[in-house]
Amino acid sequence: MNSLLAAGTSPEFALPSIEYRLISPILLVLGMAVISVLVEAFVPRAHRRVVQLVLTFSTLIVALILVVMLAGQRAVTAAGSLAVDGPALFMQGTLLVLALMAALLVAERGVDPAGDAFAARANALPGSIDEREFTKRGWLTTEVWCLFLFSVGGMMLFVTGTDLLILFVALEIMSLPLYLLAGIARRRRLLSQEAAMKYFLLGAFSSGFFLYGSALLYGFAGTVDLGGIADAITANAGQNGLLIAGTALIAVGLFFKVAAVPFHQWAPDVYQGSPTAITAFMASCVKVAAFGAMLRIMYVALGGVRWDWRPMFWVIAILTMFVGSIIALTQTDVKRMLAYSSVAHAGFLLIAVVATNEEGLAGAMFYLLAYGVATIGGFGVITLVRDSTGEATHLSSWAGLGKRSPWVAGAFAVFLLSFAGIPLTAGFIGKFAVFEAGVAGGAGWLVVAAVLASAIAVFFYGRVIVILLFSVPAADGPTVVVPSSFTAFAIAAGLSLTVVLGIIPQPFLDLAEKASIFVR
Amino acid sequence: MTASSVLAATSNSGAEIVFWVCATLAVIGAVGMILSKKPVHSALFVALTMINLAILYVALSAPFLGMVQIIVYTGAVMMLFVFVMMIVGVDASDSLIETIKGQRWAAIVLVLGFAAMLIGAIVNGLQGVPDPSLVAANAEYGGNLQGIAKIIFTDYVIAFEVTSALLIVAALGAMLLTHRERHTPKATQEERSKARFLRYAATSELPGNLPPAGTYARHNAIDTPALAPDGSTVPASVPGPLRERGNVRPVDVAAEVEVEEISEGKTVVAPINDEDGEQR
């Protein structure tokens, strides 16, 4: 205790150098998230929605402009804990574009006659008189916007952080709001609460793995800095138990977040139960953020032991691609089907991690953008197909949708084609880039497996397209609601980006290639 | 952390005893937490583990961490757990029915395998790891607290600051899921008073307090309904169980008979039969 109380002669306190300009997009998003909490506290209920909408969209747009203005920067700042480099900025930009599109879906108010996609009051018991009263009075859970901004801020931090401590904090800032958002759907509330509970418990469990892995890597390297860990690996040639176990545990934590087999079990339930707008946000942005962090950790810190972790990633990647594609075939619910499809995509993206080369990084970044825009567009379409109880997600009720609403069905078909990786869509270019990087990175057989898995995937996407466009519509099928301009704009943006990235991918590929070097 | 590395840090027999006692108790606490069926016992076992970890931290010259462990984890977090359990009900026990057949055995086998792998890896990795004690680090910064302060506000200042975002989200989430608001404003005293009198006008339900049994009536016994100012009886003034049993004394009729009887010099109160016919 004496040492605790003794007024020692501490060395001169030097302020850390933080280049605020470089991290301004992150600070802006997190700062505005705090302000949006104040909006909840002080703005009258009737005006909150409008204020929150203006605040969220302007924040995301300004942050995107800031990211674009920072293009080309390469620096480690904030006392070595944040790396503002090409991959970080590219993925921050991707995240902000996807978050803007997801925010459009979250803002939609026209498709559900009762209001937006969220419970009028999250704490009113499902089916209670209270719930009916709140709904009748048109209350809205505008806290959704605070949580949304916090989550986006956490994701941006997650792709930028370059020490394990800040990565863990960012992981939690990203996940906690999502656990909450998953549980406050307006329709099928018990299903939504179950999804939130599962996501929370399994998410907390996986965070524990990440943290344990970080602790073991700290035990090995004596530092949590990714560059420092890489240096320690170079200095200590040979196997080390702490290093191997730490690598495995950190990978498990990240596999959970990207929903790689066998850590994917939560994904179908959570994707199905969450409000569809949040599912879109979760499926696209979490995948970008988690792969951003995984690529950084595996490339920067653990690149030196890639021969040790690559076999594990091979197995996980092959399992993920095949299990995702094959189980997706058997699904009868559209949201669950897209969930398994997103599992399969995680497998394809793991090839880029295995490749551990610049092409892999660039390919993964392009793939994430292509996958993200198609995912948000796809879930956007799901919000439109409704019957009296809410969204009609059973595949049988989607039969023959093309005959009744050719535009909506056509858009969904394009998104599915992009998922399947058919030429002239963004998905094809993404897959091609990742496979090419895999071959260059010495993972040829993995790419062969991936091509086989793609063939299975093409079969199941094709089956859905056939059901959608060529079968006879059911007499009492769901109606396709005409959305307000929010959802319409999100789907249109997803559609045009999917096609543009598929037809003229070169500028984007060049941008990703230029951005594909991590700074240490 | 192996025994040898802790011993290297302290290198005297006192510290050796502290390590073995605390480490054993911490492991017992951790195992007990999983094995005990009652949640309160589990919580207390966790507290045992945490206190022993705190002592180990102090023994490794990390007094700040040790104190925080006791004050925050044992003191605040664990007590919060216990509060929640008390609110939920200490008798609430988890259903131990396996929904997936053979899950428990599979889990035990996998956990043992995982533990063996981790212990193997850690023991292998700890060969040649330097002294884990913070004595040298504390000396460098002029004290444990000074060192932690320096590191938090220089190297990890961003992590420290953004943790606040985490806390805001946690608070916001707790409010979102539990804070109840009224959908209609609470009625004021004036409104409730007006509503009472309007109801009286419509249904002649008394606007004021209920009179006690026997008010204005012949008897003030508990089974005698009160009389309202207009002369009618107020059945609700008699306690419910008596009304249910049919033991309400019919005031209006009985009063006349009783008056007659009293004037003839007979018994003052007529006996009333209970359900079992016994006189009272």
PDB file of C-alpha atoms in Angstrom, chain B residues 130-245:
ATOM      1  CA  PRO B 130      10.201 -12.630 -17.337  1.00  0.00           C
ATOM      2  CA  ASP B 131       9.109 -11.698 -13.835  1.00  0.00           C
ATOM      3  CA  PRO B 132       5.394 -10.833 -13.970  1.00  0.00           C
ATOM      4  CA  SER B 133       5.508  -8.685 -10.874  1.00  0.00           C
ATOM      5  CA  LEU B 134       5.048  -4.947 -11.288  1.00  0.00           C
ATOM      6  CA  VAL B 135       7.873  -4.001  -8.933  1.00  0.00           C
ATOM      7  CA  ALA B 136      10.113  -2.767 -11.750  1.00  0.00           C
ATOM      8  CA  ALA B 137       7.276  -1.023 -13.590  1.00  0.00           C
ATOM      9  CA  ASN B 138       6.115   0.715 -10.432  1.00  0.00           C
ATOM     10  CA  ALA B 139       9.615   1.943  -9.740  1.00  0.00           C
ATOM     11  CA  GLU B 140       9.855   3.383 -13.245  1.00  0.00           C
ATOM     12  CA  TYR B 141       6.801   5.588 -12.796  1.00  0.00           C
ATOM     13  CA  GLY B 142       7.275   6.343  -9.117  1.00  0.00           C
ATOM     14  CA  GLY B 143       4.370   4.228  -7.907  1.00  0.00           C
ATOM     15  CA  ASN B 144       1.627   1.925  -9.049  1.00  0.00           C
ATOM     16  CA  LEU B 145      -1.084   4.571  -9.255  1.00  0.00           C
ATOM     17  CA  GLN B 146       1.175   7.054 -11.007  1.00  0.00           C
ATOM     18  CA  GLY B 147       2.103   4.433 -13.573  1.00  0.00           C
ATOM     19  CA  ILE B 148      -1.495   3.516 -14.310  1.00  0.00           C
ATOM     20  CA  ALA B 149      -2.481   7.171 -14.560  1.00  0.00           C
ATOM     21  CA  LYS B 150       0.374   7.865 -16.947  1.00  0.00           C
ATOM     22  CA  ILE B 151      -0.506   4.959 -19.221  1.00  0.00           C
ATOM     23  CA  ILE B 152      -4.238   5.582 -19.240  1.00  0.00           C
ATOM     24  CA  PHE B 153      -3.831   9.213 -20.197  1.00  0.00           C
ATOM     25  CA  THR B 154      -1.074   8.758 -22.760  1.00  0.00           C
ATOM     26  CA  ASP B 155      -0.880   5.408 -24.561  1.00  0.00           C
ATOM     27  CA  TYR B 156      -4.464   4.317 -24.064  1.00  0.00           C
ATOM     28  CA  VAL B 157      -6.202   7.662 -23.910  1.00  0.00           C
ATOM     29  CA  ILE B 158      -8.415   6.890 -26.924  1.00  0.00           C
ATOM     30  CA  ALA B 159      -9.466   3.524 -25.528  1.00  0.00           C
ATOM     31  CA  PHE B 160     -10.162   5.210 -22.199  1.00  0.00           C
ATOM     32  CA  GLU B 161     -12.248   7.945 -23.811  1.00  0.00           C
ATOM     33  CA  VAL B 162     -14.287   5.733 -26.129  1.00  0.00           C
ATOM     34  CA  THR B 163     -15.152   3.451 -23.237  1.00  0.00           C
ATOM     35  CA  SER B 164     -17.524   6.273 -22.302  1.00  0.00           C
ATOM     36  CA  ALA B 165     -19.452   5.535 -25.503  1.00  0.00           C
ATOM     37  CA  LEU B 166     -19.860   1.993 -24.238  1.00  0.00           C
ATOM     38  CA  LEU B 167     -21.221   3.205 -20.920  1.00  0.00           C
ATOM     39  CA  ILE B 168     -23.637   5.610 -22.633  1.00  0.00           C
ATOM     40  CA  VAL B 169     -24.948   2.778 -24.798  1.00  0.00           C
ATOM     41  CA  ALA B 170     -25.354   0.576 -21.730  1.00  0.00           C
ATOM     42  CA  ALA B 171     -27.290   3.271 -19.856  1.00  0.00           C
ATOM     43  CA  LEU B 172     -29.405   4.068 -22.898  1.00  0.00           C
ATOM     44  CA  GLY B 173     -30.154   0.385 -23.443  1.00  0.00           C
ATOM     45  CA  ALA B 174     -31.168  -0.141 -19.833  1.00  0.00           C
ATOM     46  CA  MET B 175     -33.531   2.848 -20.074  1.00  0.00           C
ATOM     47  CA  LEU B 176     -34.907   1.691 -23.400  1.00  0.00           C
ATOM     48  CA  LEU B 177     -35.722  -1.772 -22.127  1.00  0.00           C
ATOM     49  CA  THR B 178     -36.965  -0.949 -18.626  1.00  0.00           C
ATOM     50  CA  HIS B 179     -37.952   2.699 -18.169  1.00  0.00           C
ATOM     51  CA  ARG B 180     -41.727   2.917 -18.116  1.00  0.00           C
ATOM     52  CA  GLU B 181     -43.467   6.035 -19.276  1.00  0.00           C
ATOM     53  CA  ARG B 182     -47.153   6.915 -19.043  1.00  0.00           C
ATOM     54  CA  HIS B 183     -49.055   7.086 -22.296  1.00  0.00           C
ATOM     55  CA  THR B 184     -51.632   9.385 -20.672  1.00  0.00           C
ATOM     56  CA  PRO B 185     -50.873  12.097 -18.101  1.00  0.00           C
ATOM     57  CA  LYS B 186     -51.618  11.153 -14.520  1.00  0.00           C
ATOM     58  CA  ALA B 187     -55.076  12.425 -13.386  1.00  0.00           C
ATOM     59  CA  THR B 188     -54.910  15.347 -10.960  1.00  0.00           C
ATOM     60  CA  GLN B 189     -56.813  15.417  -7.688  1.00  0.00           C
ATOM     61  CA  GLU B 190     -59.320  17.859  -9.142  1.00  0.00           C
ATOM     62  CA  GLU B 191     -60.011  15.611 -12.134  1.00  0.00           C
ATOM     63  CA  ARG B 192     -60.449  12.564  -9.968  1.00  0.00           C
ATOM     64  CA  SER B 193     -62.810  14.447  -7.636  1.00  0.00           C
ATOM     65  CA  LYS B 194     -64.967  15.642 -10.530  1.00  0.00           C
ATOM     66  CA  ALA B 195     -65.067  12.134 -11.974  1.00  0.00           C
ATOM     67  CA  ARG B 196     -66.235  10.773  -8.597  1.00  0.00           C
ATOM     68  CA  PHE B 197     -69.154  13.159  -8.377  1.00  0.00           C
ATOM     69  CA  LEU B 198     -70.138  12.615 -11.998  1.00  0.00           C
ATOM     70  CA  ARG B 199     -70.188   8.884 -11.264  1.00  0.00           C
ATOM     71  CA  TYR B 200     -72.326   9.539  -8.177  1.00  0.00           C
ATOM     72  CA  ALA B 201     -74.781  11.478 -10.334  1.00  0.00           C
ATOM     73  CA  ALA B 202     -74.977   8.651 -12.842  1.00  0.00           C
ATOM     74  CA  THR B 203     -74.918   5.526 -10.652  1.00  0.00           C
ATOM     75  CA  SER B 204     -75.395   6.911  -7.096  1.00  0.00           C
ATOM     76  CA  GLU B 205     -72.112   5.363  -6.099  1.00  0.00           C
ATOM     77  CA  LEU B 206     -70.992   7.209  -2.984  1.00  0.00           C
ATOM     78  CA  PRO B 207     -68.337   9.828  -3.825  1.00  0.00           C
ATOM     79  CA  GLY B 208     -66.688   9.816  -0.412  1.00  0.00           C
ATOM     80  CA  ASN B 209     -65.041   7.211   1.778  1.00  0.00           C
ATOM     81  CA  LEU B 210     -67.091   4.143   2.607  1.00  0.00           C
ATOM     82  CA  PRO B 211     -68.701   4.480   6.046  1.00  0.00           C
ATOM     83  CA  PRO B 212     -67.633   1.862   8.578  1.00  0.00           C
ATOM     84  CA  ALA B 213     -70.094  -0.927   9.326  1.00  0.00           C
ATOM     85  CA  GLY B 214     -72.936   0.170  11.538  1.00  0.00           C
ATOM     86  CA  THR B 215     -72.747   3.905  10.921  1.00  0.00           C
ATOM     87  CA  TYR B 216     -76.122   5.509  11.626  1.00  0.00           C
ATOM     88  CA  ALA B 217     -77.553   2.022  11.999  1.00  0.00           C
ATOM     89  CA  ARG B 218     -79.099   0.451  15.040  1.00  0.00           C
ATOM     90  CA  HIS B 219     -75.955  -1.468  15.971  1.00  0.00           C
ATOM     91  CA  ASN B 220     -72.308  -0.719  15.350  1.00  0.00           C
ATOM     92  CA  ALA B 221     -71.543  -4.437  14.951  1.00  0.00           C
ATOM     93  CA  ILE B 222     -69.299  -5.474  12.067  1.00  0.00           C
ATOM     94  CA  ASP B 223     -72.151  -7.349  10.357  1.00  0.00           C
ATOM     95  CA  THR B 224     -74.500  -4.383  10.308  1.00  0.00           C
ATOM     96  CA  PRO B 225     -74.489  -2.360   7.120  1.00  0.00           C
ATOM     97  CA  ALA B 226     -74.118   1.356   7.487  1.00  0.00           C
ATOM     98  CA  LEU B 227     -76.992   3.639   6.553  1.00  0.00           C
ATOM     99  CA  ALA B 228     -76.411   6.281   3.944  1.00  0.00           C
ATOM    100  CA  PRO B 229     -77.665   9.801   4.655  1.00  0.00           C
ATOM    101  CA  ASP B 230     -80.726   9.087   2.542  1.00  0.00           C
ATOM    102  CA  GLY B 231     -81.687   6.146   4.714  1.00  0.00           C
ATOM    103  CA  SER B 232     -80.646   3.358   2.309  1.00  0.00           C
ATOM    104  CA  THR B 233     -78.198   0.692   3.409  1.00  0.00           C
ATOM    105  CA  VAL B 234     -74.578   0.551   2.181  1.00  0.00           C
ATOM    106  CA  PRO B 235     -73.879  -3.172   1.734  1.00  0.00           C
ATOM    107  CA  ALA B 236     -70.228  -2.533   0.835  1.00  0.00           C
ATOM    108  CA  SER B 237     -69.555  -1.295   4.364  1.00  0.00           C
ATOM    109  CA  VAL B 238     -69.748  -4.866   5.653  1.00  0.00           C
ATOM    110  CA  PRO B 239     -66.502  -6.827   5.140  1.00  0.00           C
ATOM    111  CA  GLY B 240     -66.520  -9.038   2.077  1.00  0.00           C
ATOM    112  CA  PRO B 241     -66.160 -12.424   3.799  1.00  0.00           C
ATOM    113  CA  LEU B 242     -69.266 -11.744   5.895  1.00  0.00           C
ATOM    114  CA  ARG B 243     -71.169 -10.769   2.788  1.00  0.00           C
ATOM    115  CA  GLU B 244     -70.000 -13.906   1.037  1.00  0.00           C
ATOM    116  CA  ARG B 245     -71.211 -16.074   3.897  1.00  0.00           C
TER     117      ARG B 245
END
